[in-house]
Amino acid sequence: HPRFRAAYDFLLLREQSGEDLGGLGDWWTKFQDADENDQQALLKQASSHRKKSRKPRNRAQKPRHQTD
């Protein structure tokens, strides 16, 4: 798919320019070259390394006006 290829190429360029992306370009290269079973293993491995999402922070509530 052309959009995937463009994003993949841009990802590799970012890594080559020195941006630390945690090996994401290498992972996608391996994923593309892998057979279906290896792709499933790579997906499982990646999901176990994902950062846990944080709960959304409660916004400070505006003080209520007292009506007497």
C-alpha positions as a printed NumPy array, in Angstrom:
array([[  0.   ,   0.   ,   0.   ],
       [  1.489,   3.359,  -1.004],
       [  0.625,   5.141,   2.255],
       [  2.187,   2.402,   4.345],
       [  5.307,   2.496,   2.211],
       [  5.572,   6.268,   2.533],
       [  5.164,   6.088,   6.318],
       [  7.671,   3.235,   6.542],
       [ 10.252,   5.111,   4.452],
       [  9.743,   8.236,   6.552],
       [ 10.175,   6.192,   9.735],
       [ 13.495,   4.824,   8.461],
       [ 14.652,   8.315,   7.479],
       [ 13.856,   9.568,  10.968],
       [ 15.941,   6.771,  12.478],
       [ 18.804,   7.381,  10.055],
       [ 18.834,  11.051,  11.009],
       [ 19.471,  10.075,  14.62 ],
       [ 16.   ,  10.158,  16.153],
       [ 15.614,   7.478,  18.816],
       [ 12.479,   5.526,  17.975],
       [ 13.293,   2.479,  20.053],
       [ 14.018,   0.184,  17.11 ],
       [ 10.628,   0.707,  15.504],
       [ 12.06 ,   0.787,  11.982],
       [ 13.871,  -2.498,  12.531],
       [ 10.687,  -4.045,  13.941],
       [  8.673,  -3.038,  10.87 ],
       [ 11.405,  -4.35 ,   8.568],
       [ 11.325,  -7.72 ,  10.346],
       [  7.519,  -7.719,  10.301],
       [  7.38 ,  -7.196,   6.526],
       [  9.879,  -9.979,   5.875],
       [  8.25 , -12.452,   8.271],
       [  5.766, -15.17 ,   7.444],
       [  2.323, -15.137,   9.07 ],
       [  3.387, -17.137,  12.148],
       [  6.402, -14.926,  12.774],
       [  4.25 , -11.83 ,  12.306],
       [  1.905, -13.085,  15.024],
       [  4.885, -13.655,  17.322],
       [  6.193, -10.146,  16.621],
       [  2.77 ,  -8.669,  17.374],
       [  2.57 , -10.586,  20.644],
       [  6.054,  -9.449,  21.592],
       [  5.246,  -5.829,  20.76 ],
       [  2.021,  -5.831,  22.753],
       [  3.837,  -7.148,  25.821],
       [  6.343,  -4.276,  25.579],
       [  3.745,  -1.526,  25.237],
       [  3.68 ,   1.073,  27.901],
       [  0.619,   0.816,  30.047],
       [ -1.716,   3.66 ,  29.389],
       [ -2.339,   5.956,  32.255],
       [ -5.78 ,   6.746,  33.526],
       [ -6.981,  10.134,  32.417],
       [ -6.356,  12.745,  35.016],
       [ -9.398,  14.21 ,  36.701],
       [ -9.695,  17.845,  35.877],
       [ -9.947,  20.195,  38.781],
       [-13.575,  20.958,  39.3  ],
       [-14.685,  24.533,  39.398],
       [-15.816,  25.57 ,  42.866],
       [-19.549,  25.603,  43.238],
       [-21.217,  28.808,  44.208],
       [-23.151,  28.534,  47.403],
       [-26.657,  29.845,  47.287],
       [-28.076,  30.799,  50.657]])
